[in-house]
Amino acid sequence: ADKNFIGFKVNGEEVKTSGWNISLFRWSNQPDVWMNITSDMHKEKRTINVNLKGAKPGTYNFDDKGVIMEKSHGSYHPDFGDALNSYSFVSGSFVITDVDTVHQIVNGTFSGTVKNTKWETLNISDGKIVKGALKPGIISL
């Protein structure tokens, strides 16, 4: 089976990549443990980067309201090398089905709508994380 696989579709076009960073972290002075999931921009320029407010199985919803350090949030880059061309998740969710800190893997699914500063939208669908390589420990930011 695939290990550290991340796949999704952007407006129906398939993207197959891997996890670049899957880690647990805390914002400074906050008790909650969060999860960062970033796909490998070196393997595939179409990249997702999300911060989920939680580190256990569950559904983490996105919307276009709220403060970044208080709610789950994320972005999609059609070309990671072009930092100005970025889309933010304005709806959708990540469903984390498994967080195994012994074997250091994460599994889940995701979908949503992303929007850029020109109000252009893209549909992210059929997202999955299969045996994502979870880094050990909790990072403090």
Tab-separated table of N, CA, C and O in Angstrom, residues 4-125:
chain	number	residue	atom	x	y	z
A	4	ASN	N	2.731	7.553	2.994
A	4	ASN	CA	2.914	8.998	2.929
A	4	ASN	C	2.332	9.578	1.641
A	4	ASN	O	2.888	10.490	1.050
A	5	PHE	N	1.192	9.042	1.203
A	5	PHE	CA	0.528	9.477	-0.025
A	5	PHE	C	-0.492	10.569	0.272
A	5	PHE	O	-1.265	10.458	1.224
A	6	ILE	N	-0.485	11.624	-0.538
A	6	ILE	CA	-1.537	12.636	-0.529
A	6	ILE	C	-2.009	12.789	-1.965
A	6	ILE	O	-1.205	13.015	-2.876
A	7	GLY	N	-3.302	12.635	-2.157
A	7	GLY	CA	-3.892	12.799	-3.479
A	7	GLY	C	-5.148	13.635	-3.387
A	7	GLY	O	-5.829	13.635	-2.361
A	8	PHE	N	-5.456	14.368	-4.458
A	8	PHE	CA	-6.671	15.172	-4.508
A	8	PHE	C	-6.908	15.598	-5.950
A	8	PHE	O	-6.051	15.377	-6.822
A	9	LYS	N	-8.067	16.173	-6.205
A	9	LYS	CA	-8.381	16.714	-7.530
A	9	LYS	C	-8.618	18.210	-7.398
A	9	LYS	O	-9.190	18.671	-6.407
A	10	VAL	N	-8.169	18.952	-8.405
A	10	VAL	CA	-8.411	20.394	-8.495
A	10	VAL	C	-9.244	20.610	-9.751
A	10	VAL	O	-8.768	20.367	-10.870
A	11	ASN	N	-10.509	21.015	-9.552
A	11	ASN	CA	-11.456	21.134	-10.670
A	11	ASN	C	-11.435	19.887	-11.547
A	11	ASN	O	-11.442	19.959	-12.767
A	12	GLY	N	-11.366	18.719	-10.897
A	12	GLY	CA	-11.418	17.441	-11.596
A	12	GLY	C	-10.074	16.906	-12.063
A	12	GLY	O	-9.984	15.760	-12.477
A	13	GLU	N	-9.010	17.706	-12.008
A	13	GLU	CA	-7.686	17.268	-12.451
A	13	GLU	C	-6.928	16.640	-11.287
A	13	GLU	O	-6.731	17.265	-10.246
A	14	GLU	N	-6.486	15.399	-11.474
A	14	GLU	CA	-5.878	14.640	-10.390
A	14	GLU	C	-4.460	15.110	-10.051
A	14	GLU	O	-3.665	15.423	-10.932
A	15	VAL	N	-4.189	15.161	-8.740
A	15	VAL	CA	-2.859	15.478	-8.216
A	15	VAL	C	-2.446	14.323	-7.319
A	15	VAL	O	-3.178	13.945	-6.411
A	16	LYS	N	-1.261	13.763	-7.576
A	16	LYS	CA	-0.717	12.678	-6.745
A	16	LYS	C	0.629	13.153	-6.224
A	16	LYS	O	1.507	13.519	-6.996
A	17	THR	N	0.773	13.135	-4.909
A	17	THR	CA	1.995	13.625	-4.297
A	17	THR	C	2.218	12.892	-2.974
A	17	THR	O	1.668	11.813	-2.759
A	18	SER	N	2.991	13.472	-2.118
A	18	SER	CA	3.253	12.880	-0.809
A	18	SER	C	3.249	13.973	0.249
A	18	SER	O	3.169	15.157	-0.066
A	19	GLY	N	3.367	13.551	1.496
A	19	GLY	CA	3.445	14.509	2.584
A	19	GLY	C	4.855	15.064	2.701
A	19	GLY	O	5.829	14.308	2.691
A	20	TRP	N	4.985	16.373	2.773
A	20	TRP	CA	6.274	17.008	3.006
A	20	TRP	C	6.448	17.279	4.494
A	20	TRP	O	7.492	17.028	5.065
A	21	ASN	N	5.384	17.810	5.113
A	21	ASN	CA	5.393	18.037	6.553
A	21	ASN	C	4.030	17.666	7.117
A	21	ASN	O	3.021	18.243	6.723
A	22	ILE	N	4.025	16.700	7.998
A	22	ILE	CA	2.826	16.374	8.776
A	22	ILE	C	3.310	16.347	10.219
A	22	ILE	O	4.105	15.491	10.601
A	23	SER	N	2.887	17.348	10.972
A	23	SER	CA	3.418	17.489	12.330
A	23	SER	C	2.373	18.081	13.264
A	23	SER	O	1.397	18.688	12.833
A	24	LEU	N	2.613	17.899	14.552
A	24	LEU	CA	1.771	18.474	15.597
A	24	LEU	C	2.492	19.699	16.147
A	24	LEU	O	3.716	19.704	16.272
A	25	PHE	N	1.713	20.731	16.472
A	25	PHE	CA	2.335	21.950	16.987
A	25	PHE	C	1.389	22.695	17.914
A	25	PHE	O	0.190	22.432	17.950
A	26	ARG	N	1.963	23.636	18.663
A	26	ARG	CA	1.196	24.571	19.506
A	26	ARG	C	1.591	25.985	19.119
A	26	ARG	O	2.775	26.272	18.937
A	27	TRP	N	0.578	26.861	18.994
A	27	TRP	CA	0.871	28.291	18.877
A	27	TRP	C	1.394	28.722	20.242
A	27	TRP	O	0.952	28.200	21.269
A	28	SER	N	2.294	29.674	20.293
A	28	SER	CA	2.844	30.130	21.585
A	28	SER	C	1.717	30.597	22.502
A	28	SER	O	0.760	31.226	22.072
A	29	ASN	N	1.828	30.246	23.769
A	29	ASN	CA	0.883	30.642	24.821
A	29	ASN	C	-0.526	30.093	24.623
A	29	ASN	O	-1.471	30.642	25.176
A	30	GLN	N	-0.705	29.032	23.840
A	30	GLN	CA	-2.022	28.424	23.687
A	30	GLN	C	-1.926	26.937	24.018
A	30	GLN	O	-0.974	26.271	23.614
A	31	PRO	N	-2.918	26.394	24.721
A	31	PRO	CA	-2.839	25.004	25.172
A	31	PRO	C	-3.163	23.958	24.092
A	31	PRO	O	-2.714	22.826	24.185
A	32	ASP	N	-3.938	24.334	23.067
A	32	ASP	CA	-4.388	23.362	22.077
A	32	ASP	C	-3.247	22.854	21.211
A	32	ASP	O	-2.382	23.613	20.782
A	33	VAL	N	-3.273	21.555	20.902
A	33	VAL	CA	-2.343	20.964	19.949
A	33	VAL	C	-3.025	20.961	18.578
A	33	VAL	O	-4.179	20.553	18.451
A	34	TRP	N	-2.320	21.450	17.581
A	34	TRP	CA	-2.814	21.541	16.210
A	34	TRP	C	-2.043	20.558	15.331
A	34	TRP	O	-1.010	20.036	15.734
A	35	MET	N	-2.533	20.354	14.093
A	35	MET	CA	-1.838	19.515	13.126
A	35	MET	C	-1.610	20.305	11.841
A	35	MET	O	-2.535	20.931	11.329
A	36	ASN	N	-0.371	20.274	11.341
A	36	ASN	CA	-0.053	20.856	10.038
A	36	ASN	C	0.102	19.719	9.042
A	36	ASN	O	0.755	18.715	9.330
A	37	ILE	N	-0.516	19.884	7.873
A	37	ILE	CA	-0.361	18.932	6.774
A	37	ILE	C	0.013	19.746	5.540
A	37	ILE	O	-0.752	20.603	5.101
A	38	THR	N	1.206	19.484	5.017
A	38	THR	CA	1.688	20.169	3.816
A	38	THR	C	2.151	19.108	2.828
A	38	THR	O	2.950	18.238	3.182
A	39	SER	N	1.647	19.200	1.592
A	39	SER	CA	2.093	18.244	0.577
A	39	SER	C	3.456	18.664	0.029
A	39	SER	O	3.900	19.806	0.203
A	40	ASP	N	4.124	17.733	-0.637
A	40	ASP	CA	5.512	17.923	-1.073
A	40	ASP	C	5.603	18.774	-2.335
A	40	ASP	O	5.384	18.296	-3.452
A	41	MET	N	5.956	20.041	-2.152
A	41	MET	CA	6.077	20.983	-3.258
A	41	MET	C	7.251	20.671	-4.181
A	41	MET	O	7.325	21.175	-5.289
A	42	HIS	N	8.179	19.816	-3.730
A	42	HIS	CA	9.317	19.432	-4.560
A	42	HIS	C	8.946	18.287	-5.511
A	42	HIS	O	9.544	18.132	-6.560
A	43	LYS	N	7.934	17.520	-5.113
A	43	LYS	CA	7.460	16.408	-5.941
A	43	LYS	C	6.359	16.862	-6.898
A	43	LYS	O	6.257	16.365	-8.014
A	44	GLU	N	5.532	17.787	-6.452
A	44	GLU	CA	4.383	18.270	-7.233
A	44	GLU	C	4.158	19.731	-6.874
A	44	GLU	O	3.932	20.048	-5.702
A	45	LYS	N	4.216	20.623	-7.872
A	45	LYS	CA	4.103	22.063	-7.592
A	45	LYS	C	2.724	22.467	-7.074
A	45	LYS	O	2.596	23.462	-6.386
A	46	ARG	N	1.684	21.685	-7.380
A	46	ARG	CA	0.342	21.957	-6.849
A	46	ARG	C	0.309	21.451	-5.412
A	46	ARG	O	0.394	20.244	-5.182
A	47	THR	N	0.193	22.365	-4.469
A	47	THR	CA	0.450	22.056	-3.062
A	47	THR	C	-0.683	22.519	-2.153
A	47	THR	O	-1.219	23.607	-2.341
A	48	ILE	N	-1.002	21.688	-1.166
A	48	ILE	CA	-1.917	22.103	-0.106
A	48	ILE	C	-1.117	22.300	1.176
A	48	ILE	O	-0.095	21.656	1.394
A	49	ASN	N	-1.601	23.205	2.021
A	49	ASN	CA	-0.986	23.468	3.320
A	49	ASN	C	-2.118	23.833	4.272
A	49	ASN	O	-2.774	24.856	4.072
A	50	VAL	N	-2.363	22.988	5.270
A	50	VAL	CA	-3.453	23.256	6.209
A	50	VAL	C	-2.967	23.161	7.645
A	50	VAL	O	-2.037	22.427	7.955
A	51	ASN	N	-3.616	23.935	8.501
A	51	ASN	CA	-3.421	23.861	9.951
A	51	ASN	C	-4.776	23.529	10.557
A	51	ASN	O	-5.715	24.316	10.440
A	52	LEU	N	-4.856	22.365	11.175
A	52	LEU	CA	-6.105	21.893	11.763
A	52	LEU	C	-6.082	22.113	13.266
A	52	LEU	O	-5.097	21.772	13.929
A	53	LYS	N	-7.166	22.673	13.794
A	53	LYS	CA	-7.248	22.947	15.234
A	53	LYS	C	-7.617	21.665	15.967
A	53	LYS	O	-8.746	21.462	16.402
A	54	GLY	N	-6.630	20.795	16.078
A	54	GLY	CA	-6.806	19.525	16.755
A	54	GLY	C	-5.771	18.540	16.268
A	54	GLY	O	-5.135	18.744	15.237
A	55	ALA	N	-5.598	17.472	17.011
A	55	ALA	CA	-4.576	16.480	16.681
A	55	ALA	C	-5.095	15.070	16.884
A	55	ALA	O	-4.355	14.165	17.219
A	56	LYS	N	-6.406	14.888	16.712
A	56	LYS	CA	-7.002	13.570	16.895
A	56	LYS	C	-8.048	13.354	15.809
A	56	LYS	O	-8.412	14.297	15.111
A	57	PRO	N	-8.517	12.121	15.642
A	57	PRO	CA	-9.536	11.875	14.630
A	57	PRO	C	-10.753	12.783	14.827
A	57	PRO	O	-11.157	13.063	15.957
A	58	GLY	N	-11.289	13.263	13.716
A	58	GLY	CA	-12.458	14.136	13.752
A	58	GLY	C	-12.566	14.933	12.472
A	58	GLY	O	-11.734	14.801	11.567
A	59	THR	N	-13.598	15.762	12.405
A	59	THR	CA	-13.846	16.609	11.244
A	59	THR	C	-13.450	18.037	11.574
A	59	THR	O	-13.895	18.589	12.583
A	60	TYR	N	-12.617	18.614	10.728
A	60	TYR	CA	-12.118	19.982	10.897
A	60	TYR	C	-12.632	20.805	9.717
A	60	TYR	O	-12.234	20.582	8.574
A	61	ASN	N	-13.564	21.719	10.013
A	61	ASN	CA	-14.233	22.497	8.973
A	61	ASN	C	-13.515	23.809	8.675
A	61	ASN	O	-12.903	24.405	9.551
A	62	PHE	N	-13.636	24.224	7.413
A	62	PHE	CA	-13.100	25.512	6.963
A	62	PHE	C	-14.234	26.448	6.605
A	62	PHE	O	-15.274	26.020	6.108
A	63	ASP	N	-14.031	27.742	6.868
A	63	ASP	CA	-14.910	28.768	6.343
A	63	ASP	C	-14.076	30.027	6.139
A	63	ASP	O	-12.877	30.022	6.385
A	64	ASP	N	-14.698	31.084	5.654
A	64	ASP	CA	-13.942	32.306	5.342
A	64	ASP	C	-14.057	33.358	6.448
A	64	ASP	O	-13.816	34.525	6.221
A	65	LYS	N	-14.407	32.918	7.651
A	65	LYS	CA	-14.538	33.848	8.772
A	65	LYS	C	-13.605	33.407	9.893
A	65	LYS	O	-13.259	32.253	9.991
A	66	GLY	N	-13.208	34.335	10.731
A	66	GLY	CA	-12.431	33.958	11.901
A	66	GLY	C	-10.969	34.342	11.821
A	66	GLY	O	-10.472	34.799	10.798
A	67	VAL	N	-10.307	34.125	12.911
A	67	VAL	CA	-8.905	34.484	13.074
A	67	VAL	C	-8.045	33.244	12.869
A	67	VAL	O	-8.366	32.166	13.388
A	68	ILE	N	-6.961	33.376	12.128
A	68	ILE	CA	-6.112	32.242	11.771
A	68	ILE	C	-5.685	31.410	12.976
A	68	ILE	O	-5.738	30.194	12.937
A	69	MET	N	-5.255	32.028	14.050
A	69	MET	CA	-4.765	31.245	15.187
A	69	MET	C	-5.899	30.669	16.047
A	69	MET	O	-5.636	30.018	17.050
A	70	GLU	N	-7.142	30.876	15.641
A	70	GLU	CA	-8.267	30.367	16.414
A	70	GLU	C	-9.077	29.289	15.688
A	70	GLU	O	-9.858	28.590	16.321
A	71	LYS	N	-8.923	29.169	14.368
A	71	LYS	CA	-9.734	28.232	13.588
A	71	LYS	C	-8.862	27.470	12.599
A	71	LYS	O	-7.846	27.983	12.136
A	72	SER	N	-9.307	26.271	12.236
A	72	SER	CA	-8.634	25.527	11.177
A	72	SER	C	-8.633	26.372	9.905
A	72	SER	O	-9.609	27.058	9.604
A	73	HIS	N	-7.524	26.329	9.181
A	73	HIS	CA	-7.384	27.136	7.967
A	73	HIS	C	-6.376	26.476	7.037
A	73	HIS	O	-5.617	25.597	7.451
A	74	GLY	N	-6.387	26.887	5.786
A	74	GLY	CA	-5.453	26.277	4.859
A	74	GLY	C	-5.396	27.009	3.535
A	74	GLY	O	-6.154	27.938	3.278
A	75	SER	N	-4.470	26.541	2.692
A	75	SER	CA	-4.277	27.165	1.388
A	75	SER	C	-3.935	26.117	0.339
A	75	SER	O	-3.538	24.993	0.645
A	76	TYR	N	-4.105	26.550	-0.909
A	76	TYR	CA	-3.727	25.753	-2.077
A	76	TYR	C	-2.902	26.656	-2.976
A	76	TYR	O	-3.255	27.827	-3.179
A	77	HIS	N	-1.797	26.124	-3.476
A	77	HIS	CA	-0.945	26.853	-4.417
A	77	HIS	C	-0.905	26.077	-5.732
A	77	HIS	O	-0.424	24.939	-5.742
A	78	PRO	N	-1.383	26.658	-6.842
A	78	PRO	CA	-1.283	25.986	-8.140
A	78	PRO	C	0.176	25.763	-8.555
A	78	PRO	O	0.490	24.822	-9.270
A	79	ASP	N	1.063	26.657	-8.104
A	79	ASP	CA	2.495	26.530	-8.354
A	79	ASP	C	3.214	27.078	-7.135
A	79	ASP	O	3.275	28.295	-6.936
A	80	PHE	N	3.742	26.187	-6.297
A	80	PHE	CA	4.344	26.609	-5.036
A	80	PHE	C	5.459	27.631	-5.245
A	80	PHE	O	5.715	28.456	-4.382
A	81	GLY	N	6.109	27.594	-6.409
A	81	GLY	CA	7.174	28.553	-6.706
A	81	GLY	C	6.672	29.965	-6.921
A	81	GLY	O	7.448	30.916	-6.893
A	82	ASP	N	5.367	30.135	-7.138
A	82	ASP	CA	4.751	31.446	-7.340
A	82	ASP	C	3.948	31.790	-6.082
A	82	ASP	O	2.744	31.566	-6.020
A	83	ALA	N	4.639	32.328	-5.086
A	83	ALA	CA	4.024	32.568	-3.773
A	83	ALA	C	2.826	33.521	-3.835
A	83	ALA	O	1.946	33.468	-2.986
A	84	LEU	N	2.776	34.407	-4.812
A	84	LEU	CA	1.675	35.370	-4.903
A	84	LEU	C	0.393	34.748	-5.440
A	84	LEU	O	-0.679	35.330	-5.312
A	85	ASN	N	0.492	33.581	-6.055
A	85	ASN	CA	-0.690	32.897	-6.587
A	85	ASN	C	-1.145	31.862	-5.566
A	85	ASN	O	-0.797	30.688	-5.641
A	86	SER	N	-1.922	32.317	-4.591
A	86	SER	CA	-2.356	31.482	-3.485
A	86	SER	C	-3.864	31.545	-3.329
A	86	SER	O	-4.474	32.591	-3.535
A	87	TYR	N	-4.455	30.430	-2.974
A	87	TYR	CA	-5.890	30.325	-2.718
A	87	TYR	C	-6.089	29.890	-1.274
A	87	TYR	O	-5.371	29.010	-0.799
A	88	SER	N	-7.081	30.447	-0.603
A	88	SER	CA	-7.411	30.066	0.777
A	88	SER	C	-8.666	29.203	0.792
A	88	SER	O	-9.608	29.455	0.034
A	89	PHE	N	-8.676	28.193	1.676
A	89	PHE	CA	-9.893	27.401	1.855
A	89	PHE	C	-10.974	28.296	2.447
A	89	PHE	O	-10.769	28.914	3.488
A	90	VAL	N	-12.131	28.369	1.786
A	90	VAL	CA	-13.258	29.164	2.282
A	90	VAL	C	-14.434	28.283	2.679
A	90	VAL	O	-15.398	28.756	3.265
A	91	SER	N	-14.349	26.992	2.349
A	91	SER	CA	-15.352	26.023	2.782
A	91	SER	C	-14.744	24.631	2.660
A	91	SER	O	-13.671	24.461	2.085
A	92	GLY	N	-15.447	23.662	3.218
A	92	GLY	CA	-14.987	22.290	3.141
A	92	GLY	C	-14.472	21.794	4.469
A	92	GLY	O	-14.618	22.452	5.505
A	93	SER	N	-13.845	20.612	4.430
A	93	SER	CA	-13.362	20.020	5.669
A	93	SER	C	-12.281	18.976	5.419
A	93	SER	O	-12.158	18.437	4.328
A	94	PHE	N	-11.514	18.749	6.461
A	94	PHE	CA	-10.576	17.635	6.551
A	94	PHE	C	-11.162	16.677	7.571
A	94	PHE	O	-11.546	17.102	8.663
A	95	VAL	N	-11.245	15.420	7.210
A	95	VAL	CA	-11.715	14.387	8.129
A	95	VAL	C	-10.512	13.495	8.434
A	95	VAL	O	-10.033	12.759	7.564
A	96	ILE	N	-10.004	13.622	9.642
A	96	ILE	CA	-8.876	12.801	10.064
A	96	ILE	C	-9.468	11.520	10.661
A	96	ILE	O	-10.216	11.568	11.638
A	97	THR	N	-9.158	10.393	10.039
A	97	THR	CA	-9.728	9.119	10.480
A	97	THR	C	-8.810	8.377	11.438
A	97	THR	O	-9.269	7.526	12.200
A	98	ASP	N	-7.511	8.685	11.399
A	98	ASP	CA	-6.564	7.945	12.232
A	98	ASP	C	-5.337	8.801	12.505
A	98	ASP	O	-4.761	9.379	11.580
A	99	VAL	N	-4.965	8.912	13.769
A	99	VAL	CA	-3.708	9.536	14.176
A	99	VAL	C	-3.014	8.520	15.075
A	99	VAL	O	-3.457	8.276	16.188
A	100	ASP	N	-1.957	7.923	14.563
A	100	ASP	CA	-1.231	6.882	15.293
A	100	ASP	C	0.152	7.429	15.643
A	100	ASP	O	1.041	7.490	14.791
A	101	THR	N	0.313	7.848	16.910
A	101	THR	CA	1.584	8.440	17.329
A	101	THR	C	2.642	7.373	17.633
A	101	THR	O	3.816	7.707	17.771
A	102	VAL	N	2.244	6.105	17.709
A	102	VAL	CA	3.214	5.021	17.905
A	102	VAL	C	3.883	4.691	16.563
A	102	VAL	O	5.101	4.652	16.434
A	103	HIS	N	3.059	4.470	15.537
A	103	HIS	CA	3.581	4.146	14.206
A	103	HIS	C	3.812	5.408	13.367
A	103	HIS	O	4.276	5.313	12.233
A	104	GLN	N	3.455	6.559	13.904
A	104	GLN	CA	3.642	7.887	13.293
A	104	GLN	C	3.012	7.981	11.902
A	104	GLN	O	3.675	8.304	10.915
A	105	ILE	N	1.690	7.712	11.856
A	105	ILE	CA	0.947	7.861	10.609
A	105	ILE	C	-0.360	8.606	10.854
A	105	ILE	O	-0.905	8.602	11.956
A	106	VAL	N	-0.827	9.250	9.793
A	106	VAL	CA	-2.107	9.961	9.777
A	106	VAL	C	-2.845	9.531	8.516
A	106	VAL	O	-2.250	9.451	7.438
A	107	ASN	N	-4.153	9.257	8.662
A	107	ASN	CA	-5.005	8.943	7.523
A	107	ASN	C	-6.201	9.892	7.536
A	107	ASN	O	-6.658	10.307	8.608
A	108	GLY	N	-6.712	10.205	6.359
A	108	GLY	CA	-7.889	11.057	6.310
A	108	GLY	C	-8.333	11.367	4.899
A	108	GLY	O	-7.742	10.895	3.917
A	109	THR	N	-9.393	12.162	4.827
A	109	THR	CA	-9.948	12.612	3.554
A	109	THR	C	-10.193	14.111	3.639
A	109	THR	O	-10.276	14.671	4.742
A	110	PHE	N	-10.326	14.769	2.478
A	110	PHE	CA	-10.607	16.205	2.493
A	110	PHE	C	-11.221	16.670	1.183
A	110	PHE	O	-11.084	16.025	0.146
A	111	SER	N	-11.902	17.805	1.277
A	111	SER	CA	-12.474	18.473	0.107
A	111	SER	C	-12.832	19.889	0.514
A	111	SER	O	-12.921	20.202	1.699
A	112	GLY	N	-13.026	20.740	-0.474
A	112	GLY	CA	-13.436	22.107	-0.169
A	112	GLY	C	-13.306	23.030	-1.358
A	112	GLY	O	-12.905	22.630	-2.458
A	113	THR	N	-13.639	24.274	-1.108
A	113	THR	CA	-13.513	25.335	-2.103
A	113	THR	C	-12.429	26.290	-1.648
A	113	THR	O	-12.372	26.643	-0.468
A	114	VAL	N	-11.573	26.687	-2.593
A	114	VAL	CA	-10.514	27.655	-2.313
A	114	VAL	C	-10.739	28.883	-3.182
A	114	VAL	O	-11.282	28.793	-4.282
A	115	LYS	N	-10.332	30.056	-2.646
A	115	LYS	CA	-10.551	31.323	-3.346
A	115	LYS	C	-9.285	32.159	-3.258
A	115	LYS	O	-8.616	32.184	-2.223
A	116	ASN	N	-8.970	32.882	-4.344
A	116	ASN	CA	-7.812	33.782	-4.311
A	116	ASN	C	-8.272	35.228	-4.103
A	116	ASN	O	-9.469	35.491	-3.941
A	117	THR	N	-7.336	36.159	-4.128
A	117	THR	CA	-7.671	37.569	-3.870
A	117	THR	C	-8.447	38.202	-5.015
A	117	THR	O	-9.005	39.280	-4.852
A	118	LYS	N	-8.495	37.548	-6.182
A	118	LYS	CA	-9.297	38.034	-7.314
A	118	LYS	C	-10.706	37.439	-7.276
A	118	LYS	O	-11.455	37.584	-8.222
A	119	TRP	N	-11.039	36.732	-6.211
A	119	TRP	CA	-12.326	36.066	-6.002
A	119	TRP	C	-12.539	34.898	-6.951
A	119	TRP	O	-13.662	34.430	-7.131
A	120	GLU	N	-11.461	34.378	-7.551
A	120	GLU	CA	-11.561	33.187	-8.386
A	120	GLU	C	-11.584	31.971	-7.465
A	120	GLU	O	-10.859	31.932	-6.468
A	121	THR	N	-12.405	30.977	-7.790
A	121	THR	CA	-12.516	29.793	-6.943
A	121	THR	C	-12.100	28.535	-7.702
A	121	THR	O	-12.200	28.468	-8.931
A	122	LEU	N	-11.648	27.566	-6.941
A	122	LEU	CA	-11.319	26.237	-7.441
A	122	LEU	C	-11.951	25.221	-6.493
A	122	LEU	O	-12.116	25.494	-5.301
A	123	ASN	N	-12.272	24.056	-7.026
A	123	ASN	CA	-12.864	22.999	-6.220
A	123	ASN	C	-11.814	21.922	-5.942
A	123	ASN	O	-11.240	21.350	-6.874
A	124	ILE	N	-11.557	21.673	-4.663
A	124	ILE	CA	-10.656	20.597	-4.238
A	124	ILE	C	-11.551	19.429	-3.831
A	124	ILE	O	-12.399	19.575	-2.947
A	125	SER	N	-11.372	18.268	-4.486
A	125	SER	CA	-12.239	17.118	-4.193
A	125	SER	C	-11.419	15.837	-4.099
A	125	SER	O	-10.246	15.805	-4.474
